[in-house]
C-alpha cells in the first residue's frame, strides 16, 4: 500500500548506547523470569519440600537399592484369574467391570518394605495388587493390604514414619526413641495401631482380607457420587497365624503355602464394597467407618494361576491405585495422589535397572 | 516509501499462538507434576490429553503451512540468520511432533491405559517392555529440556530483533492485525 509515511517510521532513529544496553538488560530479565518461573514450578526453590523423588530416596535410605525391584513391597509373586461380577455394585458405579459378566484379572501378592528377599513371618503385613482388565481397554488397578486401617493419613507422616523406622547401623534395629517421638506427634497413628493390634493376623495369604484403606468415589450412570471403600474377603476360612515361625525355617513359607493352595484349586474372594454416609471421613485412612455401613458383595474374584515374577507379567506392572475406569474416581484422601506419584517414581527407577531374580523363582512355582 | 512488510496468514498466526499457549502450559505442568505429591494426579490427567492435542495441532500446522504464503523476512535478517530461523522452525516442528509420540510410546511400553478423557483412550503403539519404557521416559525429559531451550532461543531472538534492531519482526506473527506500511 503506497503511503507517505515519514522516514522515521521506516528507519527508526539509532538507539543510543545506554538505550541499547537498557533494552538488552530488559530482554535478559524477561528471559530469566521465564526460566525462573519454570524452575519455581519444578520445585527448585523449595529443596525441603517432599517430592516423589525424595520420597523414593527415603525408601532407598532405609532399605538400600535393590536393582530392578520395587522400592516398597519389593518381595512378591504373580497370580492371575478372573472376576465374576454379579451386577450388584452397578447401582453405585457405571464401571464396565461391575456389569454382570467376567473380567480377566492379574495380581501380585507381596510383603511390605524394600527388601526383596525379606523372610516371611507370622506378623508380616500382606499386600495384594490387582489389575482388572475389561475388554474395552480400560483398567482398574488397586493395591491393598490386610490391615483394617492405614497407619498414617498424610504423605509427610508416611515419610517421617519410614525414616523413624530406619534400622540403626549399630544395633540393626530401629531406634525406639525415634519411633516414640514420631508417635508422640501422631495420635492418629497410635489410634490406628490399637485397631490393628486388636485384629489377629491370618495364617496365610489365601485366607486374608485385603482392604483398599483409602476411600474412593463410585459414580453411577445417573451421575450420583457415592463414597466407598472396598475389601476382598476370602472364601477360605480364617485361621489365626501361629505366634512363632514354623520349624521349617522356610523364608518364603507364606508364598510357598499360597502356591500349594492355588495349585490344589482356585482361591476365591468376595469383592465387598462399603458405602460411606455423609460425615464418614474420606480423607483419613486411619479411621475405620462404622460397622453398620451398607455394603454389597459385587462378585467373586478367582485366582487360579501362579507365576514367579518375570518379564512382562505382574513384575512389570505398576499397581497405581489411580489407574481407574470411568465410574470409579479418587476421593479427597491426600494419600491417593501421593501414592500414584511415588509408585510412578519407583516404577521409573526400577524399569531401567538390571533385574535380579526374585525370591520366589520359577522352580518354586513348578509343581 | 513503502516496505514489503506483511503478516503471516491469519490461520498460521492463530495456530502459532494456540501452540505457544499449549506448549508453555504443558511444559509447566510437566515440570510441576514430577515434583508434586498433592497435585500429581490432577496434573498428569491434564498433561496426557494436552500432549495428544499438541500432536494433532502440529500435524494441522504442518499441513496448513504447505498451503500458506509466507511473508518475506525483513532486510535486517541476514542469510545466515534466515538459515538459523528456518532450521530452528524445523527443529520446533520436529520436537512438537516427536515429544507427544515419545509420551504415548512410553505409556504404551509401561502398559498403562492411556486415558484422554472419560472413556476416551488411546491404543498402545508399542509392546509392553519396561526397558523400552525406561529409555523413552528419559528421552521425554531430555526432549522437554531441548524444547524449552529452543523456545527460549526463539523468544530471545524475536525480542532482540523487535527491541534492539526494531525491524518489526514481531509484527509478522503478531496475534493482532498490523497494517502494512
Short mmCIF file of C-alpha atoms in Angstrom, two decimals:
data_model
loop_
_atom_site.label_atom_id
_atom_site.label_comp_id
_atom_site.label_asym_id
_atom_site.label_seq_id
_atom_site.Cartn_x
_atom_site.Cartn_y
_atom_site.Cartn_z
CA UNK A 1 0.00 0.00 0.00
CA UNK A 2 1.63 3.28 -1.02
CA UNK A 3 1.93 5.69 1.84
CA UNK A 4 3.64 8.94 2.53
CA UNK A 5 4.93 7.78 5.85
CA UNK A 6 7.67 9.85 7.37
CA UNK A 7 11.12 8.28 7.19
CA UNK A 8 11.22 8.00 10.97
CA UNK A 9 8.70 5.10 10.99
CA UNK A 10 10.63 3.21 8.33
CA UNK A 11 14.07 3.83 9.71
CA UNK A 12 13.89 4.24 13.45
CA UNK A 13 16.49 6.58 14.85
CA UNK A 14 19.53 4.61 16.06
CA UNK A 15 19.44 3.70 19.72
CA UNK A 16 21.94 5.34 22.00
CA UNK A 17 24.50 3.00 23.62
CA UNK A 18 22.85 3.28 27.07
CA UNK A 19 19.46 2.77 25.39
CA UNK A 20 20.68 -0.42 23.70
CA UNK A 21 22.18 -1.71 26.94
CA UNK A 22 18.98 -0.98 28.86
CA UNK A 23 16.92 -2.86 26.28
CA UNK A 24 19.37 -5.79 26.26
CA UNK A 25 19.14 -5.91 30.06
CA UNK A 26 15.36 -5.84 29.77
CA UNK A 27 15.42 -8.83 27.40
CA UNK A 28 17.73 -10.65 29.79
CA UNK A 29 15.38 -10.01 32.70
CA UNK A 30 12.36 -11.26 30.75
CA UNK A 31 14.17 -14.47 29.74
CA UNK A 32 15.46 -15.04 33.28
CA UNK A 33 11.95 -14.52 34.59
CA UNK A 34 10.61 -17.25 32.27
CA UNK A 35 13.41 -19.68 33.20
CA UNK A 36 12.94 -18.83 36.89
CA UNK A 37 9.21 -19.45 36.64
CA UNK A 38 9.84 -22.94 35.32
CA UNK A 39 12.45 -23.65 38.00
CA UNK A 40 9.91 -22.49 40.58
CA UNK A 41 7.25 -24.85 39.18
CA UNK A 42 9.80 -27.66 39.26
CA UNK A 43 10.37 -27.10 42.98
CA UNK A 44 13.96 -25.83 42.64
CA UNK A 45 13.36 -23.07 45.17
CA UNK A 46 11.84 -25.39 47.80
CA UNK A 47 14.55 -28.00 48.38
CA UNK A 48 12.94 -29.25 51.60
CA UNK A 49 9.50 -29.96 50.21
CA UNK A 50 8.64 -33.65 49.96
CA UNK A 51 8.66 -34.73 46.29
CA UNK A 52 8.17 -38.16 44.68
CA UNK A 53 11.94 -38.39 44.15
CA UNK A 54 12.75 -37.52 47.78
CA UNK A 55 10.09 -39.97 48.95
CA UNK A 56 11.68 -42.82 46.99
CA UNK A 57 15.12 -41.71 48.20
CA UNK A 58 13.71 -42.24 51.70
CA UNK A 59 12.88 -45.87 50.88
CA UNK A 60 16.38 -46.31 49.45
CA UNK A 61 17.92 -44.81 52.59
CA UNK A 62 16.09 -47.28 54.80
CA UNK A 63 16.23 -50.43 52.65
CA UNK A 64 19.13 -49.81 50.26
CA UNK A 65 18.85 -50.07 46.47
CA UNK A 66 17.86 -53.50 45.17
CA UNK A 67 18.36 -53.32 41.43
CA UNK A 68 15.20 -53.82 39.40
CA UNK A 69 12.87 -54.21 42.39
CA UNK A 70 10.01 -52.06 43.66
CA UNK A 71 11.19 -49.60 46.33
CA UNK A 72 8.35 -50.79 48.56
CA UNK A 73 6.54 -54.15 48.58
CA UNK A 74 9.67 -55.47 46.89
CA UNK A 75 9.08 -59.16 47.62
CA UNK A 76 6.28 -60.59 45.56
CA UNK A 77 4.78 -63.20 43.28
CA UNK A 78 2.38 -63.04 40.33
CA UNK A 79 -1.10 -64.50 40.10
CA UNK A 80 -3.88 -64.39 37.53
CA UNK A 81 -7.53 -65.28 37.29
CA UNK A 82 -10.82 -63.52 36.75
CA UNK A 83 -13.60 -61.56 38.40
CA UNK A 84 -17.21 -62.61 38.03
CA UNK A 85 -19.35 -59.56 38.59
CA UNK A 86 -22.92 -60.20 39.73
CA UNK A 87 -24.09 -56.69 38.85
CA UNK A 88 -24.80 -55.72 42.48
CA UNK A 89 -22.37 -52.77 42.50
CA UNK A 90 -23.73 -51.38 39.22
CA UNK A 91 -26.26 -49.22 41.09
CA UNK A 92 -23.36 -47.27 42.61
CA UNK A 93 -20.86 -47.38 39.74
CA UNK A 94 -21.29 -47.37 35.98
CA UNK A 95 -17.86 -49.00 35.59
CA UNK A 96 -17.82 -51.76 32.98
CA UNK A 97 -16.23 -54.13 35.48
CA UNK A 98 -19.43 -54.07 37.63
CA UNK A 99 -21.82 -55.11 34.88
CA UNK A 100 -22.77 -58.78 35.18
CA UNK A 101 -20.05 -60.82 33.50
CA UNK A 102 -16.47 -61.97 33.67
CA UNK A 103 -13.36 -59.78 33.53
CA UNK A 104 -9.78 -61.08 33.46
CA UNK A 105 -7.52 -60.12 36.35
CA UNK A 106 -3.81 -60.21 37.04
CA UNK A 107 -2.42 -59.69 40.51
CA UNK A 108 0.61 -59.65 42.74
CA UNK A 109 0.94 -60.82 46.34
CA UNK A 110 3.66 -59.01 48.25
CA UNK A 111 5.26 -58.16 51.56
CA UNK A 112 5.93 -54.54 52.51
CA UNK A 113 9.37 -52.98 52.69
CA UNK A 114 12.13 -52.51 50.17
CA UNK A 115 13.94 -55.80 50.80
CA UNK A 116 13.02 -58.25 48.02
CA UNK A 117 14.40 -61.22 49.99
CA UNK A 118 12.90 -60.45 53.40
CA UNK A 119 11.81 -63.56 55.34
CA UNK A 120 8.09 -64.26 55.72
CA UNK A 121 6.89 -64.00 59.32
CA UNK A 122 3.52 -64.62 61.01
CA UNK A 123 3.11 -60.86 61.55
CA UNK A 124 4.15 -59.85 58.01
CA UNK A 125 1.66 -57.40 56.57
CA UNK A 126 0.39 -58.86 53.31
CA UNK A 127 -0.25 -56.93 50.12
CA UNK A 128 -2.38 -57.71 47.10
CA UNK A 129 -2.25 -55.65 43.91
CA UNK A 130 -4.93 -56.31 41.29
CA UNK A 131 -5.50 -55.15 37.73
CA UNK A 132 -8.99 -55.77 36.36
CA UNK A 133 -8.89 -55.74 32.58
CA UNK A 134 -12.29 -55.39 30.90
CA UNK A 135 -12.49 -55.76 27.10
CA UNK A 136 -12.95 -52.03 26.44
CA UNK A 137 -9.28 -51.13 27.05
CA UNK A 138 -9.86 -49.56 30.47
CA UNK A 139 -8.19 -50.88 33.61
CA UNK A 140 -8.96 -50.82 37.28
CA UNK A 141 -5.88 -51.20 39.42
CA UNK A 142 -5.91 -51.41 43.18
CA UNK A 143 -3.16 -52.06 45.71
CA UNK A 144 -4.49 -53.34 49.02
CA UNK A 145 -3.06 -54.64 52.30
CA UNK A 146 -4.52 -56.85 55.01
CA UNK A 147 -4.65 -54.17 57.72
CA UNK A 148 -8.08 -52.85 58.76
CA UNK A 149 -6.89 -49.22 58.64
CA UNK A 150 -3.74 -47.49 57.45
CA UNK A 151 -1.18 -46.25 59.99
CA UNK A 152 -0.85 -42.68 58.68
CA UNK A 153 -3.13 -40.17 57.00
CA UNK A 154 -0.73 -37.83 55.18
CA UNK A 155 2.23 -38.36 52.81
CA UNK A 156 4.52 -36.41 55.17
CA UNK A 157 3.57 -38.66 58.12
CA UNK A 158 4.24 -41.74 55.97
CA UNK A 159 7.69 -40.39 55.13
CA UNK A 160 8.51 -39.40 58.72
CA UNK A 161 7.40 -42.81 59.98
CA UNK A 162 9.50 -44.51 57.29
CA UNK A 163 12.63 -42.64 58.38
CA UNK A 164 11.87 -43.21 62.08
CA UNK A 165 11.80 -46.96 61.36
CA UNK A 166 15.26 -46.95 59.74
CA UNK A 167 17.45 -49.52 61.48
CA UNK A 168 20.32 -48.07 63.47
CA UNK A 169 23.57 -49.32 61.83
CA UNK A 170 24.99 -50.07 65.32
CA UNK A 171 22.14 -52.26 66.62
CA UNK A 172 20.48 -53.33 63.36
CA UNK A 173 17.17 -52.30 64.93
CA UNK A 174 15.10 -49.12 64.64
CA UNK A 175 15.88 -46.52 67.27
CA UNK A 176 12.94 -46.80 69.75
CA UNK A 177 13.40 -43.15 70.72
CA UNK A 178 12.75 -42.02 67.14
CA UNK A 179 9.59 -44.09 66.87
CA UNK A 180 8.44 -42.81 70.26
CA UNK A 181 8.98 -39.25 69.10
CA UNK A 182 7.04 -39.95 65.90
CA UNK A 183 4.11 -41.49 67.78
CA UNK A 184 4.07 -38.59 70.25
CA UNK A 185 3.32 -36.26 67.33
CA UNK A 186 0.84 -38.59 65.64
CA UNK A 187 -2.10 -39.60 67.87
CA UNK A 188 -3.94 -40.84 64.75
CA UNK A 189 -1.19 -43.45 64.25
CA UNK A 190 -1.46 -44.54 67.90
CA UNK A 191 -5.22 -44.98 67.49
CA UNK A 192 -4.76 -46.87 64.20
CA UNK A 193 -2.16 -49.20 65.76
CA UNK A 194 -4.61 -50.03 68.56
CA UNK A 195 -7.21 -51.10 65.98
CA UNK A 196 -4.59 -53.06 64.01
CA UNK A 197 -3.27 -54.89 67.10
CA UNK A 198 -6.79 -55.88 68.14
CA UNK A 199 -7.17 -57.97 64.98
CA UNK A 200 -5.18 -61.21 64.65
CA UNK A 201 -3.17 -61.89 61.51
CA UNK A 202 -4.38 -64.71 59.30
CA UNK A 203 -2.21 -67.78 58.78
CA UNK A 204 -1.64 -67.18 55.08
CA UNK A 205 -2.12 -65.05 52.00
CA UNK A 206 -5.10 -67.14 50.89
CA UNK A 207 -7.28 -66.54 53.97
CA UNK A 208 -6.54 -62.85 54.50
CA UNK A 209 -8.88 -59.92 53.89
CA UNK A 210 -7.32 -57.17 51.80
CA UNK A 211 -8.59 -53.60 52.14
CA UNK A 212 -8.46 -50.56 49.87
CA UNK A 213 -7.93 -48.43 53.02
CA UNK A 214 -8.23 -45.18 51.05
CA UNK A 215 -11.72 -44.07 50.14
CA UNK A 216 -12.78 -43.64 46.52
CA UNK A 217 -15.94 -42.44 44.83
CA UNK A 218 -18.25 -44.58 42.75
CA UNK A 219 -20.09 -42.66 40.03
CA UNK A 220 -23.42 -44.12 38.94
CA UNK A 221 -24.94 -43.97 35.45
CA UNK A 222 -27.12 -41.07 36.66
CA UNK A 223 -24.03 -39.22 37.93
CA UNK A 224 -24.55 -39.82 41.66
CA UNK A 225 -21.28 -39.98 43.60
CA UNK A 226 -21.03 -42.45 46.50
CA UNK A 227 -18.01 -42.55 48.84
CA UNK A 228 -16.77 -46.13 49.04
CA UNK A 229 -14.07 -48.37 50.41
CA UNK A 230 -13.62 -51.95 49.24
CA UNK A 231 -12.23 -55.21 50.53
CA UNK A 232 -11.63 -58.66 49.13
CA UNK A 233 -12.81 -61.19 51.74
CA UNK A 234 -11.61 -64.79 51.41
CA UNK A 235 -13.79 -67.84 50.86
CA UNK A 236 -11.08 -69.84 52.69
CA UNK A 237 -11.87 -69.87 56.42
CA UNK A 238 -9.84 -67.52 58.59
CA UNK A 239 -7.20 -69.19 60.71
CA UNK A 240 -5.06 -67.08 63.04
CA UNK A 241 -1.31 -67.08 62.42
CA UNK A 242 0.78 -69.30 64.69
CA UNK A 243 2.64 -66.98 67.05
CA UNK A 244 6.06 -68.36 66.13
CA UNK A 245 7.61 -69.11 62.80
CA UNK A 246 7.20 -72.67 61.52
CA UNK A 247 10.03 -75.05 62.33
CA UNK A 248 10.90 -75.50 58.64
CA UNK A 249 12.64 -72.11 58.64
CA UNK A 250 11.38 -71.63 55.09
CA UNK A 251 11.97 -67.95 54.42
CA UNK A 252 9.16 -68.00 51.86
CA UNK A 253 6.68 -70.10 53.81
CA UNK A 254 3.74 -67.74 53.23
CA UNK A 255 4.37 -67.68 49.47
CA UNK A 256 5.02 -71.42 49.30
CA UNK A 257 1.75 -72.13 51.12
CA UNK A 258 -0.11 -69.90 48.65
CA UNK A 259 1.50 -71.68 45.67
CA UNK A 260 0.41 -75.05 47.08
CA UNK A 261 -3.07 -73.70 47.79
CA UNK A 262 -3.60 -72.31 44.26
CA UNK A 263 -2.21 -75.49 42.70
CA UNK A 264 -4.74 -77.54 44.69
CA UNK A 265 -7.61 -75.46 43.29
CA UNK A 266 -8.77 -71.88 42.57
CA UNK A 267 -8.75 -69.47 45.52
CA UNK A 268 -11.71 -67.13 45.83
CA UNK A 269 -12.58 -63.85 47.46
CA UNK A 270 -15.77 -61.79 47.70
CA UNK A 271 -15.35 -58.21 46.49
CA UNK A 272 -17.19 -56.26 49.18
CA UNK A 273 -17.91 -52.58 48.51
CA UNK A 274 -18.90 -50.45 51.51
CA UNK A 275 -20.68 -47.12 51.06
CA UNK A 276 -19.88 -44.27 53.42
CA UNK A 277 -22.50 -41.98 54.94
CA UNK A 278 -22.23 -38.21 54.99
CA UNK A 279 -19.71 -37.41 57.73
CA UNK A 280 -17.68 -40.61 57.30
CA UNK A 281 -14.11 -39.46 56.69
CA UNK A 282 -12.96 -39.97 53.09
CA UNK A 283 -9.65 -38.15 53.58
CA UNK A 284 -8.32 -40.11 56.56
CA UNK A 285 -7.26 -43.72 56.02
CA UNK A 286 -6.51 -44.20 59.75
CA UNK A 287 -10.19 -44.02 60.74
CA UNK A 288 -12.50 -47.01 60.13
CA UNK A 289 -16.07 -46.41 59.03
CA UNK A 290 -18.80 -47.65 61.40
CA UNK A 291 -19.54 -51.38 61.12
CA UNK A 292 -23.20 -50.91 60.13
CA UNK A 293 -22.50 -49.17 56.81
CA UNK A 294 -24.33 -50.56 53.81
CA UNK A 295 -22.24 -52.87 51.69
CA UNK A 296 -22.70 -55.07 48.64
CA UNK A 297 -20.97 -58.22 47.51
CA UNK A 298 -20.05 -57.12 43.99
CA UNK A 299 -18.86 -60.51 42.80
CA UNK A 300 -16.22 -63.19 43.11
CA UNK A 301 -12.52 -62.84 42.49
CA UNK A 302 -10.94 -66.13 41.49
CA UNK A 303 -7.17 -66.59 41.34
CA UNK A 304 -6.20 -69.87 39.69
CA UNK A 305 -2.76 -69.23 38.20
CA UNK A 306 0.52 -68.51 39.91
CA UNK A 307 3.83 -67.44 38.38
CA UNK A 308 7.20 -66.20 39.57
CA UNK A 309 7.92 -62.56 38.69
CA UNK A 310 9.16 -62.44 35.10
CA UNK A 311 9.43 -60.00 32.21
CA UNK A 312 6.02 -58.81 31.06
CA UNK A 313 3.96 -60.21 33.95
CA UNK A 314 2.96 -58.51 37.23
CA UNK A 315 6.62 -57.63 37.80
CA UNK A 316 6.37 -55.03 35.05
CA UNK A 317 3.04 -53.54 36.08
CA UNK A 318 2.71 -50.51 38.32
CA UNK A 319 -0.29 -51.15 40.58
CA UNK A 320 -1.02 -47.44 40.72
CA UNK A 321 -4.25 -47.01 42.73
CA UNK A 322 -5.32 -44.13 40.50
CA UNK A 323 -5.48 -46.20 37.32
CA UNK A 324 -9.29 -46.19 37.40
CA UNK A 325 -12.06 -46.85 34.91
CA UNK A 326 -14.95 -44.48 34.25
CA UNK A 327 -17.30 -44.98 37.21
CA UNK A 328 -14.58 -45.00 39.88
CA UNK A 329 -12.92 -41.72 40.93
CA UNK A 330 -10.42 -40.66 43.60
CA UNK A 331 -11.66 -39.27 46.92
CA UNK A 332 -10.12 -36.26 48.66
CA UNK A 333 -7.67 -38.55 50.51
CA UNK A 334 -4.23 -36.88 50.13
CA UNK A 335 -2.54 -40.29 50.18
CA UNK A 336 -4.01 -41.22 46.79
CA UNK A 337 -2.25 -38.70 44.57
CA UNK A 338 0.94 -39.18 46.61
CA UNK A 339 0.78 -42.96 46.17
CA UNK A 340 0.30 -42.51 42.44
CA UNK A 341 3.28 -40.15 42.23
CA UNK A 342 5.61 -42.28 44.38
CA UNK A 343 4.66 -45.59 42.72
CA UNK A 344 5.37 -43.98 39.37
CA UNK A 345 8.77 -42.75 40.55
CA UNK A 346 9.63 -46.20 41.91
CA UNK A 347 8.43 -47.82 38.67
CA UNK A 348 10.52 -45.47 36.53
CA UNK A 349 13.66 -46.08 38.57
CA UNK A 350 13.40 -49.86 38.61
CA UNK A 351 12.25 -50.16 34.97
CA UNK A 352 15.68 -49.26 33.60
CA UNK A 353 17.72 -51.24 36.12
CA UNK A 354 19.27 -54.68 35.69
CA UNK A 355 16.79 -57.26 37.01
CA UNK A 356 17.90 -59.72 39.67
CA UNK A 357 15.95 -62.97 40.24
CA UNK A 358 13.04 -62.63 42.66
CA UNK A 359 12.90 -64.53 45.97
CA UNK A 360 10.12 -66.69 44.56
CA UNK A 361 11.67 -68.37 41.49
CA UNK A 362 10.05 -70.29 38.62
CA UNK A 363 11.24 -73.55 40.21
CA UNK A 364 9.33 -72.69 43.42
CA UNK A 365 6.16 -72.36 41.38
CA UNK A 366 6.62 -75.51 39.27
CA UNK A 367 4.51 -78.38 40.55
CA UNK B 1 8.37 4.95 0.89
CA UNK B 2 6.78 1.51 1.12
CA UNK B 3 8.04 -1.71 2.62
CA UNK B 4 7.13 -5.28 1.89
CA UNK B 5 6.16 -5.95 5.50
CA UNK B 6 3.34 -8.40 5.66
CA UNK B 7 1.98 -10.70 8.26
CA UNK B 8 1.64 -14.44 8.26
CA UNK B 9 -1.86 -15.50 7.23
CA UNK B 10 -4.46 -15.43 9.99
CA UNK B 11 -4.64 -19.25 10.14
CA UNK B 12 -0.89 -19.53 10.73
CA UNK B 13 -0.86 -16.81 13.36
CA UNK B 14 -3.83 -18.36 15.15
CA UNK B 15 -2.20 -21.81 15.17
CA UNK B 16 1.12 -20.31 16.26
CA UNK B 17 -0.30 -18.62 19.36
CA UNK B 18 -2.52 -21.56 20.21
CA UNK B 19 0.54 -23.83 20.07
CA UNK B 20 2.58 -21.37 22.12
CA UNK B 21 -0.03 -21.28 24.89
CA UNK B 22 -0.44 -25.05 24.92
CA UNK B 23 3.27 -25.82 24.82
CA UNK B 24 4.13 -23.41 27.63
CA UNK B 25 1.26 -24.85 29.67
CA UNK B 26 2.27 -28.45 29.12
CA UNK B 27 5.94 -27.71 29.87
CA UNK B 28 4.90 -26.00 33.12
CA UNK B 29 2.59 -28.88 34.05
CA UNK B 30 5.28 -31.40 33.18
CA UNK B 31 7.95 -29.82 35.34
CA UNK B 32 5.49 -29.29 38.21
CA UNK B 33 3.92 -32.74 38.19
CA UNK B 34 7.15 -34.67 38.53
CA UNK B 35 7.90 -32.67 41.69
CA UNK B 36 4.41 -32.82 43.19
CA UNK B 37 2.73 -35.29 45.52
CA UNK B 38 -0.55 -33.49 46.17
CA UNK B 39 -1.30 -32.38 42.61
CA UNK B 40 0.41 -35.18 40.70
CA UNK B 41 -2.74 -36.99 39.64
CA UNK B 42 -4.61 -33.87 38.58
CA UNK B 43 -1.63 -32.57 36.59
CA UNK B 44 -0.99 -35.89 34.83
CA UNK B 45 -4.69 -36.03 33.93
CA UNK B 46 -4.27 -32.71 32.07
CA UNK B 47 -0.79 -33.41 30.69
CA UNK B 48 -1.81 -36.56 28.79
CA UNK B 49 -4.73 -35.18 26.71
CA UNK B 50 -2.93 -31.84 26.22
CA UNK B 51 0.06 -33.68 24.75
CA UNK B 52 -2.23 -35.51 22.37
CA UNK B 53 -3.90 -32.21 21.33
CA UNK B 54 -0.47 -30.74 20.59
CA UNK B 55 0.34 -33.75 18.40
CA UNK B 56 -2.87 -33.20 16.43
CA UNK B 57 -2.24 -29.45 16.27
CA UNK B 58 1.31 -29.80 14.95
CA UNK B 59 0.11 -32.04 12.13
CA UNK B 60 -2.60 -29.49 11.25
CA UNK B 61 0.02 -26.72 11.38
CA UNK B 62 2.43 -28.56 9.16
CA UNK B 63 -0.26 -29.23 6.54
CA UNK B 64 -1.57 -25.66 6.79
CA UNK B 65 1.96 -24.33 6.31
CA UNK B 66 2.25 -26.14 2.97
CA UNK B 67 -0.79 -24.27 1.68
CA UNK B 68 0.11 -20.82 3.02
CA UNK B 69 2.07 -17.94 1.54
CA UNK B 70 4.62 -16.63 3.95
CA UNK B 71 5.86 -13.05 4.24
CA UNK B 72 9.43 -12.22 3.31
CA UNK B 73 12.00 -11.65 6.05
CA UNK B 74 12.90 -8.05 6.87
CA UNK B 75 16.14 -6.91 5.23
CA UNK B 76 17.77 -6.85 8.66
CA UNK B 77 17.66 -10.63 8.81
CA UNK B 78 20.87 -11.87 7.17
CA UNK B 79 21.04 -15.02 5.09
CA UNK B 80 22.84 -16.74 7.97
CA UNK B 81 20.03 -15.76 10.32
CA UNK B 82 17.45 -16.92 7.79
CA UNK B 83 19.10 -20.32 7.77
CA UNK B 84 19.08 -20.42 11.58
CA UNK B 85 15.47 -19.24 11.71
CA UNK B 86 14.43 -21.91 9.24
CA UNK B 87 16.41 -24.63 11.00
CA UNK B 88 15.02 -23.69 14.41
CA UNK B 89 11.49 -23.65 13.00
CA UNK B 90 12.01 -27.18 11.66
CA UNK B 91 13.56 -28.22 14.99
CA UNK B 92 10.48 -26.93 16.84
CA UNK B 93 8.14 -28.73 14.44
CA UNK B 94 10.13 -31.93 14.90
CA UNK B 95 10.19 -31.63 18.71
CA UNK B 96 6.48 -30.84 18.89
CA UNK B 97 5.77 -33.91 16.78
CA UNK B 98 8.22 -36.33 18.41
CA UNK B 99 7.68 -35.38 22.07
CA UNK B 100 3.98 -36.38 22.25
CA UNK B 101 4.79 -39.58 20.35
CA UNK B 102 7.51 -40.42 22.88
CA UNK B 103 5.00 -39.78 25.68
CA UNK B 104 2.42 -42.01 24.00
CA UNK B 105 5.06 -44.65 23.32
CA UNK B 106 6.40 -44.69 26.87
CA UNK B 107 2.92 -45.11 28.37
CA UNK B 108 2.33 -47.94 25.89
CA UNK B 109 5.61 -49.64 26.82
CA UNK B 110 4.70 -49.34 30.54
CA UNK B 111 1.27 -50.85 29.79
CA UNK B 112 -0.64 -48.00 31.30
CA UNK B 113 -4.09 -47.39 29.90
CA UNK B 114 -3.68 -44.08 28.03
CA UNK B 115 -6.76 -42.19 29.17
CA UNK B 116 -7.54 -38.90 27.44
CA UNK B 117 -10.88 -38.01 28.97
CA UNK B 118 -13.59 -40.22 30.44
CA UNK B 119 -13.90 -43.37 28.34
CA UNK B 120 -11.72 -41.89 25.57
CA UNK B 121 -8.33 -43.53 25.46
CA UNK B 122 -5.54 -44.19 23.01
CA UNK B 123 -4.43 -47.59 21.79
CA UNK B 124 -0.88 -48.69 22.65
CA UNK B 125 1.69 -48.04 19.92
CA UNK B 126 4.48 -50.15 21.44
CA UNK B 127 4.65 -53.56 23.12
CA UNK B 128 4.90 -53.90 26.91
CA UNK B 129 8.61 -53.58 27.80
CA UNK B 130 9.92 -51.84 30.90
CA UNK B 131 13.41 -51.36 29.44
CA UNK B 132 11.83 -49.57 26.48
CA UNK B 133 9.70 -47.55 28.91
CA UNK B 134 12.79 -46.51 30.87
CA UNK B 135 14.61 -45.34 27.73
CA UNK B 136 11.60 -43.41 26.42
CA UNK B 137 10.92 -41.88 29.84
CA UNK B 138 14.49 -40.48 29.84
CA UNK B 139 14.08 -39.28 26.25
CA UNK B 140 10.86 -37.49 27.25
CA UNK B 141 12.78 -35.46 29.86
CA UNK B 142 15.68 -34.67 27.51
CA UNK B 143 13.32 -33.59 24.73
CA UNK B 144 11.35 -31.43 27.18
CA UNK B 145 14.53 -29.54 28.14
CA UNK B 146 15.52 -29.24 24.46
CA UNK B 147 12.05 -27.91 23.63
CA UNK B 148 12.22 -25.41 26.49
CA UNK B 149 15.64 -24.08 25.47
CA UNK B 150 14.63 -23.89 21.81
CA UNK B 151 11.63 -21.84 22.92
CA UNK B 152 13.88 -19.54 24.98
CA UNK B 153 16.21 -19.04 21.99
CA UNK B 154 13.24 -18.34 19.69
CA UNK B 155 11.68 -15.90 22.17
CA UNK B 156 15.04 -14.20 22.82
CA UNK B 157 15.75 -13.80 19.09
CA UNK B 158 12.36 -12.19 18.45
CA UNK B 159 12.84 -9.81 21.40
CA UNK B 160 16.30 -8.89 20.10
CA UNK B 161 15.04 -8.13 16.59
CA UNK B 162 11.98 -6.25 17.79
CA UNK B 163 13.53 -4.21 20.59
CA UNK B 164 17.15 -3.74 19.50
CA UNK B 165 17.08 -3.90 15.70
CA UNK B 166 13.48 -2.59 15.69
CA UNK B 167 12.77 -4.29 12.38
CA UNK B 168 9.15 -5.12 13.27
CA UNK B 169 9.93 -8.85 13.11
CA UNK B 170 7.30 -9.48 15.79
CA UNK B 171 4.59 -7.87 13.66
CA UNK B 172 4.87 -10.73 11.18
CA UNK B 173 3.41 -13.13 13.77
CA UNK B 174 1.56 -10.64 16.00
CA UNK B 175 -1.77 -12.02 17.24
CA UNK B 176 -3.44 -8.81 16.08
CA UNK B 177 -3.68 -7.16 12.68
CA UNK B 178 -0.76 -4.87 11.82
CA UNK B 179 -1.33 -2.64 8.76
CA UNK B 180 1.39 -2.74 6.12
CA UNK B 181 3.35 0.46 5.76
#
